[in-house]
Every structure is written in C-alpha cells, then in structure tokens.
Coordinates of C-alpha atoms and ligand atoms in Angstrom, one line a residue:
M195 CA 28.3 44.6 -158.6
I196 CA 30.4 46.1 -155.9
K197 CA 32.4 49.1 -156.9
L198 CA 35.9 49.2 -155.5
T199 CA 36.9 52.9 -155.6
D200 CA 40.6 52.3 -154.8
I201 CA 43.1 50.1 -153.0
A202 CA 43.3 51.1 -149.3
Y203 CA 46.1 49.2 -147.4
V204 CA 47.9 46.1 -146.7
R205 CA 47.9 44.9 -143.1
S206 CA 50.8 42.6 -142.2
G207 CA 51.7 40.8 -139.0
V208 CA 55.3 40.9 -138.0
A209 CA 57.2 39.0 -135.3
D210 CA 59.8 41.8 -135.1
L211 CA 57.9 45.0 -135.3
D212 CA 61.0 47.2 -134.8
A213 CA 62.9 45.6 -137.6
A214 CA 60.0 45.6 -140.0
T215 CA 59.2 49.2 -139.2
R216 CA 62.8 50.3 -139.6
F217 CA 62.9 48.7 -143.0
A218 CA 59.6 50.2 -144.2
A219 CA 60.7 53.7 -143.1
E220 CA 64.5 53.8 -143.6
I221 CA 64.9 51.5 -146.5
V222 CA 61.6 51.7 -148.4
G223 CA 61.3 55.4 -147.4
L224 CA 57.7 55.5 -146.1
E225 CA 56.7 58.0 -143.4
L226 CA 56.1 56.4 -140.0
A227 CA 53.0 58.0 -138.6
A228 CA 53.1 59.2 -135.0
P229 CA 52.4 56.1 -132.8
T230 CA 48.8 56.0 -131.5
E231 CA 48.5 52.3 -130.9
A232 CA 50.8 49.9 -129.1
G233 CA 52.1 47.2 -131.3
V234 CA 51.0 48.8 -134.6
S235 CA 53.1 50.9 -137.0
H236 CA 51.2 52.9 -139.6
L237 CA 53.3 53.7 -142.7
R238 CA 52.3 56.5 -145.1
A239 CA 53.1 57.0 -148.8
D240 CA 50.4 59.4 -150.1
H241 CA 47.1 61.1 -149.2
R242 CA 46.1 58.0 -147.2
H243 CA 46.7 58.1 -143.4
H244 CA 48.6 54.9 -144.1
C245 CA 48.7 52.2 -146.7
L246 CA 50.8 49.7 -144.7
A247 CA 50.0 48.7 -141.2
L248 CA 52.6 46.5 -139.5
V249 CA 51.0 44.7 -136.5
E250 CA 53.2 43.0 -133.9
G251 CA 52.4 39.3 -133.6
P252 CA 52.5 36.3 -135.8
S253 CA 54.2 36.9 -139.1
G254 CA 52.0 36.9 -142.1
V255 CA 49.4 38.9 -144.1
I256 CA 46.4 39.9 -142.0
S257 CA 44.3 41.5 -144.7
S258 CA 44.3 43.6 -147.9
G259 CA 41.9 46.6 -148.0
F260 CA 39.9 48.3 -150.7
T261 CA 37.7 51.4 -150.4
V262 CA 34.1 51.7 -151.4
A263 CA 32.2 54.9 -151.9
G264 CA 30.7 55.2 -148.4
S265 CA 28.5 53.7 -145.7
G266 CA 25.6 52.9 -148.1
A267 CA 28.0 51.2 -150.6
L268 CA 29.5 49.2 -147.8
A269 CA 26.1 48.0 -146.5
A270 CA 25.1 47.1 -150.1
A271 CA 28.4 45.2 -150.6
E272 CA 27.8 43.3 -147.3
T273 CA 24.3 42.3 -148.5
E274 CA 25.5 41.3 -152.0
L275 CA 28.4 39.2 -150.7
E276 CA 26.1 37.4 -148.2
R277 CA 23.6 36.7 -150.9
S278 CA 26.4 35.1 -152.8
G279 CA 27.0 32.8 -149.9
I280 CA 30.2 34.5 -148.8
A281 CA 30.6 34.8 -145.0
V282 CA 31.0 38.5 -144.1
R283 CA 32.0 40.0 -140.8
R284 CA 31.7 43.6 -139.6
G285 CA 34.7 45.1 -138.0
S286 CA 34.4 46.5 -134.5
A287 CA 34.8 50.2 -133.9
A288 CA 38.3 49.6 -132.4
Q289 CA 39.4 47.6 -135.4
A290 CA 38.0 50.3 -137.8
R291 CA 39.9 52.9 -135.8
S292 CA 43.1 51.0 -136.2
R293 CA 42.5 51.0 -140.0
R294 CA 41.7 54.7 -139.9
A295 CA 38.4 53.9 -141.5
R296 CA 34.9 54.7 -140.3
E297 CA 33.7 51.2 -140.8
F298 CA 34.7 48.0 -142.6
I299 CA 33.7 44.5 -143.5
A300 CA 35.9 41.4 -143.9
F301 CA 35.6 38.2 -145.9
D302 CA 37.8 35.7 -147.6
D303 CA 38.3 35.2 -151.3
P304 CA 37.8 31.7 -152.5
F305 CA 41.5 30.9 -151.8
G306 CA 41.7 32.2 -148.2
N307 CA 43.0 35.7 -148.9
R308 CA 41.4 38.0 -146.2
I309 CA 39.9 41.0 -147.9
E310 CA 38.5 44.1 -146.2
L311 CA 36.2 46.7 -147.7
V312 CA 36.4 50.1 -145.9
S313 CA 34.2 53.1 -145.9
Q314 CA 35.7 56.6 -145.3
Q315 CA 39.4 55.8 -145.1
E316 CA 41.1 58.8 -143.5
S317 CA 43.1 61.2 -145.7
T318 CA 45.9 63.4 -144.4
S319 CA 46.4 66.7 -146.0
R320 CA 49.9 67.6 -145.1
P321 CA 52.7 66.6 -147.4
V322 CA 54.2 63.2 -146.7
A323 CA 57.3 63.4 -144.6
F324 CA 59.2 60.6 -146.4
T325 CA 62.0 59.1 -144.3
R326 CA 64.3 59.2 -147.3
P327 CA 63.9 60.6 -150.8
A328 CA 62.9 57.4 -152.6
G329 CA 60.7 59.4 -155.0
I330 CA 57.5 57.6 -153.9
T331 CA 54.4 59.2 -155.3
E332 CA 51.7 56.7 -154.2
F333 CA 50.7 53.2 -153.2
G334 CA 50.4 51.7 -156.6
H335 CA 48.9 48.3 -156.4
L336 CA 48.8 45.1 -154.5
C337 CA 49.2 41.5 -155.7
L338 CA 47.6 38.5 -154.1
D339 CA 48.4 34.8 -154.6
A340 CA 45.9 32.2 -155.7
P341 CA 46.3 28.7 -157.1
D342 CA 44.1 29.5 -160.1
V343 CA 44.3 33.0 -161.5
H344 CA 41.4 32.4 -163.9
E345 CA 39.2 31.4 -160.9
A346 CA 40.5 34.5 -159.1
H347 CA 39.5 36.7 -162.1
R348 CA 36.0 35.2 -162.0
F349 CA 35.7 36.1 -158.4
W350 CA 36.9 39.7 -158.8
S351 CA 35.1 40.4 -162.0
T352 CA 31.8 38.7 -160.9
H353 CA 31.4 40.4 -157.6
F354 CA 33.5 43.5 -158.2
N355 CA 34.2 46.1 -160.9
A356 CA 37.7 44.6 -161.5
R357 CA 38.4 44.1 -165.2
V358 CA 41.3 42.1 -166.6
S359 CA 43.9 44.3 -168.4
D360 CA 46.3 41.5 -169.4
W361 CA 47.0 37.9 -168.7
I362 CA 50.4 36.3 -168.3
G363 CA 49.3 32.8 -169.3
D364 CA 48.1 30.9 -166.2
S365 CA 50.6 32.7 -164.1
A366 CA 49.1 36.1 -163.5
C367 CA 46.0 38.2 -164.0
L368 CA 46.4 42.0 -164.0
M369 CA 43.2 43.8 -163.2
R370 CA 42.1 47.5 -163.1
I371 CA 39.5 49.2 -161.1
D372 CA 40.2 52.6 -162.6
P373 CA 42.3 53.7 -165.6
V374 CA 45.6 52.5 -164.1
H375 CA 46.6 49.3 -165.9
H376 CA 46.4 47.3 -162.7
K377 CA 45.8 48.1 -159.1
L378 CA 45.1 44.5 -158.2
A379 CA 47.0 41.5 -159.6
V380 CA 46.7 37.9 -158.8
F381 CA 49.7 35.6 -159.2
R382 CA 49.6 31.9 -159.2
G383 CA 50.8 30.5 -155.9
D384 CA 49.9 27.5 -153.9
E385 CA 48.8 29.4 -150.8
P386 CA 47.0 32.6 -150.2
G387 CA 49.2 35.6 -149.5
V388 CA 50.5 38.9 -150.7
C389 CA 53.0 38.5 -153.5
H390 CA 54.1 42.1 -153.3
M391 CA 53.0 45.7 -152.5
N392 CA 53.9 48.3 -155.1
F393 CA 54.9 52.0 -154.7
Q394 CA 55.0 54.2 -157.7
V395 CA 58.0 56.5 -158.0
A396 CA 58.2 59.8 -159.8
C397 CA 60.7 59.0 -162.5
I398 CA 63.0 56.3 -164.0
D399 CA 65.9 57.9 -162.1
D400 CA 64.2 57.1 -158.8
V401 CA 64.1 53.4 -159.8
F402 CA 67.8 53.3 -160.5
R403 CA 68.8 55.5 -157.5
N404 CA 66.7 53.2 -155.3
W405 CA 68.4 50.1 -156.8
N406 CA 71.8 51.5 -155.9
F407 CA 70.6 52.5 -152.4
L408 CA 69.1 49.0 -151.8
I409 CA 72.3 47.2 -152.8
E410 CA 74.4 49.6 -150.7
H411 CA 72.2 48.8 -147.7
G412 CA 72.3 45.1 -148.2
A413 CA 68.6 44.6 -149.3
E414 CA 67.9 41.6 -151.4
I415 CA 66.9 42.5 -154.9
E416 CA 64.4 40.0 -156.1
M417 CA 64.0 41.1 -159.7
G418 CA 64.9 44.1 -161.8
P419 CA 65.4 46.8 -162.7
G420 CA 63.4 45.7 -165.7
R421 CA 60.3 46.6 -167.7
H422 CA 57.0 44.8 -167.8
P423 CA 55.6 44.7 -171.3
Q424 CA 52.0 44.6 -170.0
S425 CA 51.9 47.8 -168.0
T426 CA 55.1 49.3 -169.5
A427 CA 56.2 50.0 -166.0
I428 CA 59.9 50.0 -165.1
F429 CA 60.1 47.8 -162.0
L430 CA 62.3 46.8 -159.1
Y431 CA 61.3 44.2 -156.6
F432 CA 63.1 43.7 -153.3
L433 CA 62.6 41.7 -150.2
G434 CA 61.7 43.2 -146.8
P435 CA 61.7 41.4 -143.4
E436 CA 59.5 38.4 -142.8
G437 CA 59.1 37.5 -146.5
F438 CA 57.3 40.7 -147.5
T439 CA 58.2 41.9 -151.0
Y440 CA 58.1 45.5 -152.0
E441 CA 58.1 46.9 -155.5
Y442 CA 59.0 50.4 -156.9
S443 CA 57.8 51.1 -160.3
F444 CA 57.5 54.0 -162.7
G445 CA 55.5 54.6 -165.9
V446 CA 52.5 52.4 -165.5
R447 CA 50.2 52.4 -168.5
R448 CA 46.8 54.1 -168.1
I449 CA 43.8 52.7 -170.0
E450 CA 41.7 55.8 -170.7
D451 CA 39.4 54.2 -173.3
D452 CA 38.1 51.4 -171.2
A453 CA 35.7 50.0 -173.7
A454 CA 38.3 49.8 -176.4
W455 CA 40.8 47.9 -174.4
V456 CA 41.2 44.2 -175.3
P457 CA 43.1 42.1 -172.8
R458 CA 46.2 40.5 -174.1
T459 CA 47.8 37.2 -173.2
F460 CA 51.5 36.8 -172.8
D461 CA 53.2 33.4 -172.6
P462 CA 55.4 33.4 -169.4
N463 CA 57.8 31.0 -171.2
E464 CA 58.4 33.5 -174.0
A465 CA 61.5 35.6 -173.5
G466 CA 60.6 39.2 -172.6
S467 CA 57.1 38.4 -171.4
I468 CA 58.0 39.4 -167.8
D469 CA 60.9 41.7 -168.5
M470 CA 61.2 43.4 -171.9
W471 CA 64.9 44.1 -171.0
L472 CA 65.5 40.3 -170.8
G473 CA 66.9 40.4 -167.3
P474 CA 66.8 37.4 -164.9
V475 CA 63.2 36.6 -164.1
R476 CA 62.1 34.9 -160.9
R477 CA 59.0 34.4 -158.9
V478 CA 59.3 37.0 -156.1
S479 CA 58.7 35.9 -152.5
S480 CA 55.2 36.1 -151.1
Q481 CA 54.1 36.6 -147.5
A482 CA 51.6 33.9 -146.6
Q483 CA 48.1 34.9 -145.5
L484 CA 48.0 34.6 -141.7
R485 CA 45.5 32.1 -140.3
P486 CA 42.7 34.5 -139.3
D487 CA 42.4 33.3 -135.7
A488 CA 46.1 34.1 -135.3
A489 CA 45.7 37.4 -137.0
A490 CA 42.9 38.3 -134.6
R491 CA 45.1 37.9 -131.5
R492 CA 46.6 41.4 -131.8
E493 CA 43.6 43.2 -133.2
P494 CA 42.2 45.9 -131.1
G495 CA 39.5 44.7 -128.8
R496 CA 40.3 41.1 -129.4
A497 CA 41.4 38.4 -127.0
Q498 CA 45.0 38.6 -126.1
P499 CA 47.6 36.1 -127.3
G500 CA 46.9 32.6 -126.2
T501 CA 43.2 33.2 -125.5
A502 CA 42.0 33.5 -129.1
Q503 CA 39.3 31.0 -129.9
S504 CA 39.0 29.7 -133.4
G505 CA 35.5 30.2 -134.9
T506 CA 34.6 33.3 -133.0
A507 CA 32.3 35.3 -135.1
Q508 CA 34.5 38.4 -135.5
P509 CA 36.5 39.8 -138.4
G510 CA 39.8 38.1 -138.4
T511 CA 38.6 34.7 -137.2
A512 CA 38.9 31.4 -139.0
Q513 CA 36.8 30.6 -141.9
P514 CA 36.2 27.2 -143.3
G515 CA 38.6 26.3 -146.0
T516 CA 41.2 28.8 -145.0
A517 CA 44.7 27.6 -145.6
Q518 CA 46.7 27.1 -142.4
P519 CA 50.1 28.8 -142.2
G520 CA 52.6 26.3 -141.2
T521 CA 51.3 23.8 -143.7
A522 CA 52.4 25.8 -146.7
Q523 CA 54.8 24.1 -149.0
P524 CA 57.2 25.9 -151.3
G525 CA 55.4 26.6 -154.5
T526 CA 56.0 24.7 -157.6
A527 CA 58.3 26.6 -159.8
Q528 CA 56.5 28.7 -162.3
P529 CA 57.5 28.7 -166.0
G530 CA 60.4 31.0 -166.3
R531 CA 60.5 31.8 -162.6
A532 CA 62.4 30.6 -159.6
G533 CA 60.5 28.6 -157.1
R534 CA 58.8 30.7 -154.5
K535 CA 60.2 30.7 -151.0
P536 CA 57.8 29.7 -148.3
A537 CA 56.9 32.8 -146.3
R538 CA 58.1 32.7 -142.8
V539 CA 55.4 32.1 -140.3
G540 CA 55.9 33.1 -136.8
G541 CA 55.1 31.0 -133.7
P542 CA 52.6 32.0 -131.1
A543 CA 52.1 35.7 -130.6
S544 CA 54.2 37.1 -127.8
Ligands
FE2_620 FE1 53.7 44.8 -159.3

C-alpha cells in the first residue's frame, strides 16, 4: 500500500502562457513565483513552492502530483507499482527541479491520467503574496476524470491509501487521504483529464466576494455558489483559459474518526444531491489529459517541439492505451448535469 501524504500540484500545458498566467494570478488570485524557467509559470497558494505549474506548449493536463513521505517511500512505491504491472518512469533531475521536488516517478492510471509521485516537494516559508485578496488558504483538492468511477476507486484504494468518503451514484467518487473529506475526487468522464482544481478560502464571505469579482471581470461561472451535501462545502466553480476549471470552496467536512465513517451514496438525479441550495447544476468543464509525448515536448531536458519521439522511455512519453487528445468527443450528459465541453487541445507546440 502506497501512502500518499498529500496532494502536490497540477501541471497544465497552455498554448497561451501569458493569458493563462494572468488569469491564475489576477483573477484566481494566486501568487506568481519569480520566473526561473522559460515557458513555465509557477503559481503558489500556500506553503508549497507552487501547486499549479502552467507550461507553455500544447494545451492540456500534463500531470497531477501527490507527495509521498520521502526517498525511501518513493522507491518502495516504484517497486510496488511495477510489481502490479504498471509502467513507471523516473523523472530526470531537470524535470524534478521544474516540479520543485527532489525526485519523482510518473505513471498512468488505468484511464490515461498521468500521475506523479514526488519526494521532498519544496516548501516556502514566507507568507503567500496573493495577487488579490481572494481569501485562499490552501490548495484543497483535485478532481480527475475517468469513464468508470468504481474502477477508479478500485485503483486508488488498492494501490494507495485513498478511502472513499462518499459516492454520487456512478457519477463521482470522493476520496480522502487524510481527515479532509476529499483531496482526490474522480468524476465520470469519457476521457482522462482534470475536472477541476480546488482552492479553499477562509470564509463564506470570500466565496460570495469572489463570485461578484468573477462576474465583474467577465469570468464564466460554471456552477454555484452552492453547497455540496457530501462535504458540506460551499462551492463556486468557474472556467479559466484553455478549458481549465477552478473551484473556490469553504467549510469542507473533516472526518476525524476514520474508522467510524461509513461512505454514503447520493443519487445524482435526486434534487439537492449536488447542491443542497437547489441551484442550477451542470457538469463543469474538464481539461483533457495531454497525450504524454506532446506533454514531453516542453519538459526540461526533453527534445524540443517537433522532435519528440513517441515511445521514448522517459516520464511524459506515450503509454499504451493512453487516450489521444484530438479524438475526444464531448461527454455524454450526466444525470442532472449539462454535457461536458470538449477541452480545447492545442496544435503542435510552438
Ligand atoms: Fe471540488
């Protein structure tokens, strides 16, 4: 059993780095770390050096990162995954540096979501210099897409310490790796991708202040403000550039008595099962997982655009069975939710 100690980051490829960075800083409110690497913006929300890396290149999710306890735990995880028949790649020193981790491994979940486990993610001690007062307190959770959330749960609970906190029928599995109700969620979607990235805010007023701010600045509200009955969190989902959905939320449930918690199942067709306040409910946009060989083009130490070779044995290269961006079809409408939009997938890296 591999123990995930926390969520680490989302790494997302963007065709327009300036626009995506501006949105993450000036609209979402994150701190933009001093640039140290051409073509990469590191955004900070809490003690982590960054939790969102925007990488100039083809548009789409590059990877989702989780921390493990250290070098020994990472090596043990590598062995355990390989024994289970999962292809694992070690990141290069330059790739680890870009992630502000000492070392990392990469692999795909059964649906083609690229997952990275990192050892020694860098912390920054000085207070976060938020670009605007959105009230963000921390990177709260990340949500992946998978066509079968039960299969996804089997993967995360068999190989990792993820435990289901609640089910939303066949539409979502909300999982915890610590007392927070969910730090990892999987939503049903036809293609691998990141459904949304969550930031916790300090109070309910922040949620509503942000709502007004977002409307005033022309951001597309995807859902909310509302309240999820599972986590009790008051939520607000909004769309960033290149199909990337952000969420602010406040008041997530903590499950302190782990052994006593019994996961519940909510019918997504039942009124109030997504939003207790009965607001309009829709399936928020997902950003598709980038085809790994495309993601690799702009990784440090990798071949430059146009020279990447599929099948190269490096993190970020193609694995069999990985869904190919560009072939994604708009998802089937989920019960009670609007059909998902296909994530925009950029052309060849510039
Ligand atoms: Fe969420």
